[in-house]
Coordinates of C-alpha atoms and ligand atoms in Angstrom, one line a residue:
M279 CA -20.3 56.8 13.3
N280 CA -17.0 54.1 14.3
A281 CA -13.6 55.2 12.9
E282 CA -12.3 52.7 10.5
N283 CA -10.1 50.6 11.9
A284 CA -8.1 47.3 11.3
D285 CA -10.8 44.7 12.9
H286 CA -13.7 46.7 11.4
P287 CA -12.7 47.9 7.7
A288 CA -15.2 50.2 6.2
V289 CA -17.8 48.9 4.0
T290 CA -20.7 49.9 1.8
V291 CA -23.9 48.3 1.2
I292 CA -26.0 48.7 -2.0
G293 CA -29.8 48.1 -2.8
L294 CA -31.4 48.8 1.2
G295 CA -34.8 46.4 0.4
S296 CA -35.2 44.5 3.4
M297 CA -32.7 42.3 3.1
G298 CA -29.9 45.1 2.4
S299 CA -31.0 47.0 5.3
A300 CA -30.7 44.3 7.7
L301 CA -27.2 43.6 6.5
A302 CA -26.3 47.7 6.9
A303 CA -28.0 47.0 10.4
T304 CA -25.7 44.5 11.0
L305 CA -22.6 46.1 9.6
L306 CA -23.4 49.2 11.5
D307 CA -24.4 47.5 15.0
R308 CA -21.2 45.5 15.0
G309 CA -18.8 48.4 14.9
H310 CA -18.1 48.7 11.4
P311 CA -18.4 52.0 9.5
T312 CA -21.0 51.9 6.9
T313 CA -21.9 53.1 3.3
V314 CA -24.9 53.0 2.2
W315 CA -26.8 54.0 -1.0
N316 CA -30.4 52.9 -2.5
R317 CA -32.5 53.9 -5.4
S318 CA -34.7 55.3 -3.5
A319 CA -33.1 57.8 -1.1
D320 CA -36.2 57.7 1.5
R321 CA -35.0 53.8 1.9
A322 CA -31.7 54.8 3.7
R323 CA -33.0 57.1 6.6
P324 CA -33.2 54.6 9.4
L325 CA -29.4 53.6 8.4
A326 CA -28.6 57.0 8.6
D327 CA -30.1 57.6 12.1
R328 CA -27.9 54.8 13.1
G329 CA -24.7 56.3 12.3
A330 CA -24.8 55.3 8.2
R331 CA -23.3 57.3 6.1
V332 CA -26.2 58.1 2.3
A333 CA -23.6 58.1 -0.4
A334 CA -25.8 60.9 -3.2
T335 CA -24.5 57.7 -6.1
P336 CA -23.0 54.6 -6.6
E337 CA -19.9 55.6 -7.3
E338 CA -19.8 57.4 -4.1
A339 CA -20.9 54.5 -2.1
I340 CA -18.5 52.6 -4.0
A341 CA -15.4 55.1 -3.4
A342 CA -16.3 54.4 0.2
G343 CA -15.2 51.4 1.0
E344 CA -13.0 48.6 -0.2
L345 CA -15.6 46.1 0.2
I346 CA -18.9 46.6 -1.7
V347 CA -22.0 44.4 -0.3
A348 CA -24.5 44.4 -2.9
C349 CA -27.9 43.1 -2.6
V350 CA -30.8 44.6 -5.4
L351 CA -33.7 42.2 -6.6
D352 CA -32.1 40.8 -9.4
Y353 CA -29.0 41.2 -11.7
P354 CA -30.8 43.2 -14.1
A355 CA -31.0 45.9 -11.1
L356 CA -27.6 44.9 -10.2
Y357 CA -26.3 45.8 -13.5
S358 CA -28.8 48.5 -13.8
V359 CA -26.9 50.4 -10.4
L360 CA -23.2 49.2 -11.1
D361 CA -22.8 49.8 -15.1
P362 CA -22.6 53.6 -14.3
A363 CA -20.8 53.1 -11.7
A364 CA -18.1 50.3 -12.8
G365 CA -15.3 53.1 -13.7
S366 CA -15.2 53.4 -9.6
L367 CA -14.9 49.6 -8.7
A368 CA -10.9 48.4 -10.0
G369 CA -9.2 47.5 -6.8
K370 CA -12.4 46.8 -4.8
T371 CA -14.0 43.8 -4.0
L372 CA -17.7 43.2 -4.7
V373 CA -20.0 40.9 -2.6
N374 CA -22.9 40.1 -4.5
L375 CA -25.9 38.6 -2.2
T376 CA -28.5 39.4 -4.8
S377 CA -29.8 36.0 -5.7
G378 CA -30.0 34.9 -9.3
S379 CA -28.8 31.5 -11.4
P380 CA -25.1 29.9 -11.7
E381 CA -24.9 31.5 -14.9
Q382 CA -25.6 35.2 -14.2
A383 CA -22.9 34.5 -11.4
A384 CA -20.1 33.7 -13.8
E385 CA -21.5 36.7 -15.2
A386 CA -21.2 38.9 -13.0
T387 CA -17.6 37.7 -12.3
E388 CA -16.1 38.6 -15.5
W389 CA -17.9 41.5 -15.9
A390 CA -16.5 42.4 -12.0
R391 CA -12.8 41.0 -13.5
S392 CA -13.2 43.7 -16.3
H393 CA -13.4 46.2 -14.5
G394 CA -10.5 45.5 -12.4
A395 CA -12.6 44.5 -9.7
D396 CA -12.3 41.1 -7.3
Y397 CA -15.9 39.2 -6.6
L398 CA -17.6 37.1 -4.9
D399 CA -21.3 35.7 -4.9
G400 CA -23.1 35.1 -2.3
A401 CA -26.1 33.7 -1.4
I402 CA -28.2 34.5 2.4
M403 CA -29.5 31.0 3.9
T404 CA -31.8 33.5 5.9
T405 CA -35.0 36.3 6.1
P406 CA -34.0 39.9 7.9
P407 CA -34.4 39.0 10.9
G408 CA -32.0 36.3 11.0
V409 CA -29.2 38.5 9.5
G410 CA -26.5 39.0 12.3
S411 CA -26.9 35.3 13.7
P412 CA -24.2 33.1 13.5
E413 CA -26.7 30.2 13.3
M414 CA -27.0 30.9 10.0
M415 CA -25.4 30.2 6.7
F416 CA -24.2 33.1 3.9
L417 CA -22.7 30.9 0.8
Y418 CA -20.1 31.8 -0.8
S419 CA -18.3 31.0 -4.0
G420 CA -15.0 32.6 -6.2
A421 CA -11.7 33.2 -4.7
R422 CA -10.7 30.9 -1.9
T423 CA -8.2 34.2 -1.1
V424 CA -10.9 37.1 -1.9
F425 CA -13.0 35.1 0.5
D426 CA -10.3 34.6 3.3
T427 CA -9.6 38.7 3.2
H428 CA -12.8 39.5 4.1
R429 CA -14.2 36.5 6.2
P430 CA -13.6 38.5 9.6
T431 CA -16.3 40.8 7.8
L432 CA -18.4 38.9 6.8
A433 CA -19.0 37.0 9.6
A434 CA -21.1 40.0 10.8
L435 CA -23.6 39.0 8.8
G436 CA -23.6 35.3 9.6
D437 CA -21.3 31.9 9.4
P438 CA -19.5 32.9 5.8
V439 CA -19.6 29.7 3.7
H440 CA -16.7 29.1 1.3
L441 CA -18.4 26.1 -1.2
G442 CA -15.6 26.8 -3.9
T443 CA -14.3 28.8 -6.0
E444 CA -16.5 27.8 -9.3
P445 CA -18.6 30.9 -9.6
G446 CA -21.7 29.7 -9.6
L447 CA -21.7 27.8 -6.3
A448 CA -23.9 29.9 -4.3
S449 CA -26.5 29.9 -6.5
L450 CA -26.8 26.4 -6.9
Y451 CA -26.7 25.8 -3.6
D452 CA -29.0 28.5 -2.6
A453 CA -31.6 27.1 -5.4
A454 CA -31.0 23.1 -4.2
L455 CA -31.7 24.1 -0.8
L456 CA -34.8 26.3 -1.3
G457 CA -36.2 23.3 -3.3
L458 CA -35.9 21.0 0.0
M459 CA -37.2 23.7 1.9
W460 CA -40.6 23.9 -0.5
S461 CA -40.3 20.8 -0.5
A462 CA -40.7 20.2 3.4
F463 CA -42.7 23.2 3.8
T464 CA -44.9 21.7 1.6
G465 CA -44.9 18.2 3.2
W466 CA -45.3 19.6 6.3
L467 CA -48.4 21.5 5.6
H468 CA -50.2 18.4 4.3
G469 CA -49.2 16.8 7.6
T470 CA -51.2 19.7 9.4
A471 CA -53.5 20.0 7.3
L472 CA -54.5 15.6 7.9
V473 CA -54.0 16.0 11.7
G474 CA -56.0 19.4 11.4
A475 CA -59.0 17.9 10.0
E476 CA -59.4 16.1 13.6
Q477 CA -58.5 18.6 15.3
A478 CA -55.4 18.8 16.6
A479 CA -53.4 22.3 16.3
A480 CA -50.5 22.7 14.0
T481 CA -49.3 24.0 17.1
E482 CA -49.3 20.8 18.8
F483 CA -48.2 18.8 15.5
T484 CA -45.1 20.6 15.1
P485 CA -43.4 19.8 17.5
V486 CA -44.0 16.0 16.6
A487 CA -43.1 16.8 12.8
I488 CA -40.1 18.6 14.0
R489 CA -39.0 15.7 15.6
W490 CA -39.4 12.9 12.8
L491 CA -37.7 15.4 10.8
T492 CA -34.4 14.3 13.1
A493 CA -34.5 11.1 12.6
V494 CA -35.6 11.8 8.1
T495 CA -31.9 13.3 8.5
G496 CA -30.6 10.3 9.7
F497 CA -31.9 8.6 7.0
M498 CA -30.4 11.3 4.4
T499 CA -27.2 10.8 5.7
T500 CA -27.0 7.3 5.5
Y501 CA -28.6 7.4 2.1
A502 CA -25.8 10.3 0.9
A503 CA -23.1 7.9 1.4
Q504 CA -25.7 5.6 -1.3
V505 CA -26.1 8.2 -3.5
D506 CA -22.2 8.9 -4.1
A507 CA -21.8 5.2 -4.5
G508 CA -23.7 4.7 -6.5
S509 CA -25.5 1.3 -4.7
Y510 CA -28.5 1.7 -2.8
P511 CA -29.2 -1.7 -0.7
G512 CA -33.2 -2.2 0.6
D513 CA -32.0 -3.2 4.1
D514 CA -33.6 -0.8 5.8
A515 CA -37.7 0.4 3.9
T516 CA -37.4 -0.3 0.0
V517 CA -39.1 1.0 -2.4
N518 CA -41.5 -1.3 -2.3
V519 CA -42.5 -1.0 0.8
Q520 CA -42.5 2.7 1.1
I521 CA -44.9 2.3 -1.9
A522 CA -47.6 0.6 -0.1
A523 CA -47.3 3.3 2.7
I524 CA -48.1 6.1 0.6
D525 CA -51.3 4.6 -0.3
H526 CA -52.5 5.0 3.1
L527 CA -51.5 8.5 3.1
L528 CA -53.2 9.1 0.4
H529 CA -56.4 7.3 1.9
A530 CA -56.6 9.0 4.8
A531 CA -55.4 12.2 3.0
D532 CA -58.2 11.6 -0.1
A533 CA -61.1 10.4 2.8
R534 CA -60.6 14.3 4.3
G535 CA -61.0 16.0 1.7
L536 CA -57.4 17.3 1.2
D537 CA -55.7 18.4 -1.8
N538 CA -53.5 15.1 -2.6
A539 CA -51.3 16.5 -5.9
L540 CA -47.8 16.2 -3.4
P541 CA -47.9 12.6 -2.1
A542 CA -49.8 11.7 -5.5
L543 CA -46.9 12.9 -6.9
L544 CA -44.4 11.1 -5.2
K545 CA -45.9 8.1 -5.0
S546 CA -45.2 8.4 -9.2
T547 CA -42.2 8.5 -8.6
M548 CA -41.4 5.9 -6.8
E549 CA -43.4 3.9 -9.3
R550 CA -40.6 4.9 -12.4
A551 CA -37.8 4.2 -9.6
R552 CA -39.6 0.9 -9.4
A553 CA -40.4 0.4 -13.0
A554 CA -36.7 1.4 -13.5
G555 CA -36.0 -1.7 -11.6
H556 CA -35.2 0.0 -7.7
G557 CA -38.0 -1.7 -6.0
S558 CA -36.1 -4.1 -3.4
D559 CA -33.5 -0.8 -3.2
S560 CA -33.7 2.0 -0.7
Y561 CA -35.0 5.6 -0.5
A562 CA -32.1 7.0 -2.1
S563 CA -32.5 4.7 -5.6
V564 CA -35.1 7.4 -6.6
I565 CA -32.4 9.4 -7.6
E566 CA -31.7 7.7 -10.7
V567 CA -35.2 8.5 -11.8
L568 CA -34.8 11.8 -11.6
R569 CA -31.8 12.4 -13.6
K570 CA -32.0 13.1 -17.0
P571 CA -30.5 10.9 -19.3
Ligands
LIG648 P1 -37.0 43.9 -1.8 O1 -36.9 44.5 0.3 O2 -37.9 44.1 -2.6 O3 -35.6 45.2 -1.7 C1 -35.3 45.0 -3.5 C2 -33.8 46.4 -3.5 O4 -34.0 46.2 -5.2 C3 -34.6 47.6 -3.2 O5 -33.7 48.0 -2.5 C4 -35.1 48.1 -4.5 O6 -34.5 49.5 -4.4 C5 -33.7 47.3 -5.6 N1 -33.9 47.2 -7.1 C6 -35.4 46.5 -7.5 N2 -34.8 47.0 -8.6 C7 -34.2 47.9 -8.8 C8 -33.5 48.3 -10.3 N3 -33.8 48.1 -11.4 N4 -32.7 49.6 -10.1 C9 -32.0 49.5 -8.8 N5 -32.8 49.1 -7.6 C10 -33.5 48.5 -7.4 O7 -36.0 42.9 -1.9 P2 -35.2 42.0 -0.6 O8 -36.0 41.4 0.3 O9 -34.4 43.1 -0.2 O10 -34.4 41.1 -1.7 C11 -32.9 41.0 -2.2 C12 -32.5 40.3 -2.7 O11 -31.8 39.8 -1.9 C13 -32.9 39.4 -3.5 O12 -32.5 39.4 -4.9 C14 -33.6 38.2 -2.8 O13 -34.1 37.2 -3.5 C15 -32.4 38.1 -2.3 N6 -32.7 37.4 -0.9 C16 -33.6 37.8 0.1 C17 -34.2 37.5 1.3 C18 -35.0 37.4 2.1 O14 -35.6 36.8 3.3 N7 -36.2 38.8 1.9 C19 -33.1 36.2 1.9 C20 -32.2 35.6 1.1 C21 -32.0 36.4 0.0 P3 -35.9 50.8 -3.9 O15 -36.1 50.5 -3.0 O16 -35.4 51.7 -5.1 O17 -37.1 50.1 -4.5

């Protein structure tokens, strides 16, 4: 194991599932003395082989370093591990990468504070193989000073992005970004099934789809300014034009026996925007019907 130094502070990783194991392995690879603990002890063995120190208890793991990274299934699991060991947390920084809600992040901030610990909430915007890549975002919310102190260590895991001091921001962005991902995945798979009905392979369609997404991100940038201004000039493509266009998708997919639940939902959402008076506005106006009054 590498000796601790100013550039490579010691880190503790609690939770060694797929993600926690990737976090610990990356910290070890970057030269951080790393102590690990997991409920099922056998999951620590591969990390011990790579130089990790394996703590016998959560208390021992917390005592090993100033920075504690936790990544378990959910918040009930987090508290079941940390509550009995909370007395060891004073003076430490807990970086919680367990997925949860903004409200759970706010509660955890208070919980950590009540035990004398600093707290950052985080969201990992990649899968385990992406950990360690500077291309991959790790979102954080919480005190800026705490983030700045640990930024160099957190940068070993991926690009650390501080969203603000409000504790729930990382969870909120995580939910928003996963929603975007699932919509994009399902739209892509629907398109893949559509062209696949005419024998086009997914690997043929996907490079074209990815190129199209570059254009789509440009539209999003234009529409973001419209959303912020609350004004949706329909000078590129109006909601009325999009409703006419989506009928072609519905027809083509229906004729090929595909499930049309997603485009039907999209069409009905556009129609609600039109009914609210946005037929001649840009697609960005659809946000008006997504907000509950
Ligand atoms: P996983 O492989 O299923 O690992 C779950 C971890 O939680 C294990 O360490 C497990 O311990 C522990 N755990 C579960 N219930 C527990 C309990 N009651 N008490 C103590 N420990 C408990 O899951 P994962 O993929 O590593 O995900 C961990 C977190 O990272 C989740 O919040 C997930 O949403 C988030 N995340 C994952 C990914 C991903 O791609 N995998 C991406 C972003 C975020 P045992 O080994 O003892 O069961």
